Amino acid sequence: MPWTTPSINISYASKNSKGIRELSYREAICEAQRQLMSTDSRIFLMGEGIDDAGGVFGTTLGLADEFGCERVVDTPIAENGMTGVAIGAAINGMRPVFIHMRPDFVIISLDQLLNHAAKWFYMSGGQVSVPLTIRCVIGRGWGSAAQHSQNIQGLLTHLPGIKVLMPATAQDAKGLLIAAARDPNPVVILEHRWLFDKTGHVPEELYETPVGRANICRYGSDVTIVATSIMVHEAMLAAEVLAADGYDPEIIDLRSIKPWDENCIAASVQKTGRLVVADTGHQYGGVAAEIAARITELCFSALKTPVRRITLPEAPVPAAASLENIYFPGQLEIIAAVKDVSGG
Amino acid sequence: MPWTTPSINISYASKNSKGIRELSYREAICEAQRQLMSTDSRIFLMGEGIDDAGGVFGTTLGLADEFGCERVVDTPIAENGMTGVAIGAAINGMRPVFIHMRPDFVIISLDQLLNHAAKWFYMSGGQVSVPLTIRCVIGRGWGSAAQHSQNIQGLLTHLPGIKVLMPATAQDAKGLLIAAARDPNPVVILEHRWLFDKTGHVPEELYETPVGRANICRYGSDVTIVATSIMVHEAMLAAEVLAADGYDPEIIDLRSIKPWDENCIAASVQKTGRLVVADTGHQYGGVAAEIAARITELCFSALKTPVRRITLPEAPVPAAASLENIYFPGQLEIIAAVKDVSGG
Amino acid sequence: MTMPSPNDNTKRLLFKKMLLIRHFEQKIAELYPEQEIRTPVHLCVGQEAVAAGVCAHLRPADLIFSTHRNHGHCLAKGMSVKKMLAEFYGKESGCCGGKGGSMHPCAPEHGILGTSAIVGGGIPMAVGAAWAEQMRNGDNIAVAFFGDGATEEGTFHESLNFAALKNIPVVFICENNLYATASPIRHRQPAAGSIAAKAKGYGLPGELINGNDVIEVYQRVGEAVERARRGQGPTLIEAETFRWFAHVGPVDDTETGHRSADELARWKNKCPIRRMRDHLTIENILKSEDEKNWSIEFDINFAGALTFAKESVPPTKELLTTHVFA
Amino acid sequence: MTMPSPNDNTKRLLFKKMLLIRHFEQKIAELYPEQEIRTPVHLCVGQEAVAAGVCAHLRPADLIFSTHRNHGHCLAKGMSVKKMLAEFYGKESGCCGGKGGSMHPCAPEHGILGTSAIVGGGIPMAVGAAWAEQMRNGDNIAVAFFGDGATEEGTFHESLNFAALKNIPVVFICENNLYATASPIRHRQPAAGSIAAKAKGYGLPGELINGNDVIEVYQRVGEAVERARRGQGPTLIEAETFRWFAHVGPVDDTETGHRSADELARWKNKCPIRRMRDHLTIENILKSEDEKNWSIEFDINFAGALTFAKESVPPTKELLTTHVFA
Ligand SMILES: Cc1ncc(C[n+]2csc(CCOP(=O)(O)OP(=O)(O)O)c2C)c(N)n1
Ligand SMILES: Cc1ncc(C[n+]2csc(CCOP(=O)(O)OP(=O)(O)O)c2C)c(N)n1
Ligand SMILES: [Mg+2]
Ligand SMILES: [Mg+2]
């Protein structure tokens, strides 16, 4: 896809970058972990079956051999307890990266994540921070149904104290993971499985994608589309169709879900006067709701139509392919929404 | 407070109601449980220490003596497992009411609540529903700090499959609890501790406050204030001040947080052109975000100013009184917001 | 108080049930590459004796709670092959109307009130369902099936504690197949501990049994079921067994990870079906044509179910948002 | 391998530490009705021997993780009375800058990296912190303090499993005071089980000790600490004890609920401080003026700390949203 090239924001890969290769999102994640562990002995990976042959959809392949099972730790199936263990290690000088294969399992650990990690620095009056990274693979499809395909960014962003990132490109998959692992705070990264094969131009060196900054993937003039994760790709596909029909959408990859780049989006909406938000999650109080509410506050007079949200339907994920196919919105919904907010 | 009288919506207390008494919110809850257990042998109460001398802030007093410890069950401290136990009992013919003293403890049970209860009916293709009621006392104050004073409606409303209620009056504390206990679905009721002493006119009989319907507590013309739980009372206090200053706010007690009465609010905003939402919870993707986003969609041309949200600051709850006092918004913030959206 | 060995007829039925499960799983394994079953399948080939031996004691109104690896349990409990298959094929005629897929089978008429695919998720629900029976003074019981991995979750502990506290009529059946996905138990649990031994901490009987010997399963679980039914409380049973396929899908996972071909071969030698066949043959309980006849019966049944599943209609889009609330 | 009885000096120090804790708690109880301490206090009067006996073995760099009922543990570990009191009074000079209140004390310099008031919440954190030590080949250990109620949470089980699996240098100290809030243990745990007995299921040593006998606590925990430090893994210790005040606040809760005046009286008779005083007196270890001198020392210290706490400034509103992120 052409836009993966221009979207490398060279500003955060340093001047004397060691070269840029075509890497998949999966490889980019793997490389980030390898480089992080090589350069910082405090960093280690943990999670259920992360050392196995599948290697967390290929993102940890080879790391157990390279770093040993003390730094690539297969854990018991005990998400809440092991999150507590990770927090304990984090506050005592280590930098754990806890990997979950599915977002649904993170829900089991919300006591430790929300009651503990999110509040520890505050409760301690700024003395003890929790440098914990949670990597979680999200996805959809193949009838995995209601307990294996959820989108949880809406749950993780609500309470203060946790940062949430959703890379849409290989570059950001690497850059945001590095940023997360170096962040002294709890950070959750949600990586979409359908993006793992997508390639992009990824610098060799260890670089950070700055947390809190969105990425404009396509410049446009008459409508702003803010998208998260795989919806960025759907939006780019939609843009081709829309462009052929005479629309000129500006597409913003939100990337950093919390904190988020309200200035970038507000500036775009001031220009375009229209906003469509395409999130992978649910509607009620989701990421799209926050963006809609906040951008409407910031750009009320510029907005020509109300912000349109594209989110999941109000139902758990169904198993049958016939339902699953219509459950997840994509480029068609984005095209329709853009035409609609543009007045037909 | 005068408005507690007119706000009894007689339509849902039946014609030959057995009389209306002045009862406190606490007594209303207790009475609802007594009447429910007397009339339906499937209903029972469970929770940590619910049979003790305090009786969950007085809301279960006497019930253990009256119904025995098999129907007023003191449980181990194991929120997630016991929620699973409650779900198991619910799908096998019982109607458990699981009582939590603090919202923070509900977070521990989100695996069973969100991954299980919320999805069971859907996953079973409509065969097995989960008639589970969760009562949870919320509150604030006295330096209970970050792990004992949260507001979690924003977490509970995001994913499909759970209903969330927040009674602000004694009448609704009884009527909504009865509605919840008779609902074949999982319902969470958040009861504010600071309302327990507030009295209202409560019918003797067993009546339901309909889920999904808001209550207009004050009719007004120039701004709509939608409030939840204790913020309804803050809004009513604010209204007195505002009225003296020449404003005429319409105040709506949301009551049913999910599903919520968008028609009632939209109709009000069509009339007033201005909306302030005062929720007890956090901002990012909270209840106020959803109302703001949705009402803006429905009433875009009627809105003269963007929807204003009054929510908690972006921080965990602090312990020190000096901070706690300014942490929770109240009537002053509502007054300022109304004046602000009204153009000074 | 050991339950006597099952009689000849029961032995035949146990054997036939195992064959049914094996037959079903192998058919699924054959069909899966067609990619018309668009839902992950967790096959239980190698573990049939546990499902058969446990469910032989259960009435239709007794309840079972299973896991992602539920096919054997559901079939043994009476679930219709037709409805199960239709569910796998994503059809409205499936046991969940197509909404659950392979991981959440539901058949209330057979005591299957739904299934959780969250590891450890179903254990407390089994306790709660059995508690409901107890509260009503019923004499039905509940069985919680779960894997070795599930015993690492907090819900396992919380469930044992509450069941022991209230003397709840539930039987905990842990199928210890030594792996959770590709992760061997030595990565997850201390060697010096044991699953069955945990029962003592709650004052419960805890027993380690040979999960590949259907007669042993039948006898030992039979005692536990009777205890539960008589109001003598719960039992934890750890049944050692092994799955032949990979964690998910009809795949051989040996030599790609921690499981070795050797280990699998050793366990194939302990095949629960072969073991029972040998026993029945020695004891002269099996008629020579039995297996062949059953196999024909299963084939015919399965073929009919498959036609039903394939010809059924998928749920239409109006159903996407139904059944969120009752 | 039993640790020898502590020497006279150690005994004096153990006794003095218990007196310090008792003194602090009683002062809090006296001050509380003034309503200037605006945070719930969970007093540990009656349980002082556990905190004193355990922490006597710990270095400053060893870590403790406590609970809502943390005052004794923190004081025994070296926490400054001044900073703790200032925290109770909601002041910026408090050990959490006023943000934590009484339930979340933090003093990294004394090995207190923060405290959770979620029952069971601190247990896995202790394991993780000790794991970090192990990964660095350090020889510091961590101690998890928790109540009987906390052993009902899934985190207790998950923590024991992981600590046993990895042989982590952590000691689990359960203060079984027979109640959780007003709920007696018989409402929550099966009579036939036991907390200490649960250790066996994980292959760990589990010991029931008299939590009101500071010498027994010192000796038995000393062995566990040494095992952990030598890399011989975790131990679970159940110390039976009793709290004199109600669950929260300086209140008498007998005759209003499940706790009876009788039960309290029996336990007051087993007062850990009186027991040790008697022992020291018989053994002639206590000088006649010791207690009086210490009491004066505590009074002076406390008075200074109180003045500090009362005169310190409360956090101002700019601090409301600082420290959300580092
Ligand atoms: C809470 C949770 N964590 C992780 C998973 C992913 N997962 C699915 S099955 C499985 C292994 C379960 O092992 P075990 O309980 O031994 O059952 P088995 O597959 O061996 O039958 C895991 C980790 C899950 N479904 N739920
Ligand atoms: C997860 C959770 N559930 C409930 C509570 C409320 N609560 C606070 S202390 C307590 C009792 C704890 O009992 P125990 O662990 O025995 O400690 P003790 O108070 O006896 O020292 C409870 C239920 C809590 N803080 N956290
Ligand atoms: Mg297994
Ligand atoms: Mg206790």
PDB file of C-alpha atoms in Angstrom, chain A residues 320 322-323, chain B residues 123-125 127, chain C residues 79-101 105-109 304-316 319 323:
ATOM      1  CA  ALA A 320     -21.244 -17.703  12.365  1.00  0.00           C
ATOM      2  CA  SER A 322     -22.670 -14.895   8.015  1.00  0.00           C
ATOM      3  CA  LEU A 323     -22.936 -12.687  11.094  1.00  0.00           C
TER       4      LEU A 323
ATOM      5  CA  MET B 123     -23.623 -17.056  22.983  1.00  0.00           C
ATOM      6  CA  SER B 124     -26.389 -19.532  23.761  1.00  0.00           C
ATOM      7  CA  GLY B 125     -28.423 -18.206  20.883  1.00  0.00           C
ATOM      8  CA  GLN B 127     -31.537 -20.079  25.248  1.00  0.00           C
TER       9      GLN B 127
ATOM     10  CA  MET C  79     -25.918 -33.361  22.902  1.00  0.00           C
ATOM     11  CA  SER C  80     -27.259 -33.952  19.406  1.00  0.00           C
ATOM     12  CA  VAL C  81     -24.591 -34.482  16.774  1.00  0.00           C
ATOM     13  CA  LYS C  82     -26.818 -32.657  14.320  1.00  0.00           C
ATOM     14  CA  LYS C  83     -27.107 -29.490  16.363  1.00  0.00           C
ATOM     15  CA  MET C  84     -23.484 -29.504  17.274  1.00  0.00           C
ATOM     16  CA  LEU C  85     -22.388 -29.939  13.703  1.00  0.00           C
ATOM     17  CA  ALA C  86     -24.791 -27.278  12.476  1.00  0.00           C
ATOM     18  CA  GLU C  87     -23.278 -24.937  15.039  1.00  0.00           C
ATOM     19  CA  PHE C  88     -19.795 -25.691  13.747  1.00  0.00           C
ATOM     20  CA  TYR C  89     -21.025 -24.867  10.274  1.00  0.00           C
ATOM     21  CA  GLY C  90     -22.348 -21.544  11.522  1.00  0.00           C
ATOM     22  CA  LYS C  91     -25.996 -22.330  10.954  1.00  0.00           C
ATOM     23  CA  GLU C  92     -29.146 -21.064  12.599  1.00  0.00           C
ATOM     24  CA  SER C  93     -30.120 -24.665  13.337  1.00  0.00           C
ATOM     25  CA  GLY C  94     -26.989 -25.076  15.438  1.00  0.00           C
ATOM     26  CA  CYS C  95     -27.104 -25.582  19.192  1.00  0.00           C
ATOM     27  CA  CYS C  96     -26.445 -21.860  19.690  1.00  0.00           C
ATOM     28  CA  GLY C  97     -28.241 -20.595  16.623  1.00  0.00           C
ATOM     29  CA  GLY C  98     -24.836 -20.037  15.066  1.00  0.00           C
ATOM     30  CA  LYS C  99     -23.839 -17.451  17.608  1.00  0.00           C
ATOM     31  CA  GLY C 100     -21.597 -19.576  19.769  1.00  0.00           C
ATOM     32  CA  GLY C 101     -19.490 -21.616  17.392  1.00  0.00           C
ATOM     33  CA  PRO C 105     -22.238 -25.307  23.096  1.00  0.00           C
ATOM     34  CA  CYS C 106     -25.559 -25.101  24.844  1.00  0.00           C
ATOM     35  CA  ALA C 107     -28.288 -27.717  25.225  1.00  0.00           C
ATOM     36  CA  PRO C 108     -30.384 -27.051  28.305  1.00  0.00           C
ATOM     37  CA  GLU C 109     -32.453 -30.178  27.649  1.00  0.00           C
ATOM     38  CA  GLY C 304     -27.333 -37.266   8.157  1.00  0.00           C
ATOM     39  CA  ALA C 305     -26.160 -34.638  10.599  1.00  0.00           C
ATOM     40  CA  LEU C 306     -23.640 -33.330   8.130  1.00  0.00           C
ATOM     41  CA  THR C 307     -26.242 -32.993   5.408  1.00  0.00           C
ATOM     42  CA  PHE C 308     -28.451 -31.203   7.910  1.00  0.00           C
ATOM     43  CA  ALA C 309     -25.626 -28.906   8.914  1.00  0.00           C
ATOM     44  CA  LYS C 310     -24.546 -28.105   5.402  1.00  0.00           C
ATOM     45  CA  GLU C 311     -28.066 -27.576   4.126  1.00  0.00           C
ATOM     46  CA  SER C 312     -29.244 -25.467   7.034  1.00  0.00           C
ATOM     47  CA  VAL C 313     -29.371 -21.737   6.499  1.00  0.00           C
ATOM     48  CA  PRO C 314     -26.920 -19.409   8.143  1.00  0.00           C
ATOM     49  CA  PRO C 315     -28.340 -16.819  10.514  1.00  0.00           C
ATOM     50  CA  THR C 316     -29.454 -13.754   8.601  1.00  0.00           C
ATOM     51  CA  LEU C 319     -30.194 -11.891  14.010  1.00  0.00           C
ATOM     52  CA  HIS C 323     -30.359 -12.130  21.986  1.00  0.00           C
TER      53      HIS C 323
END
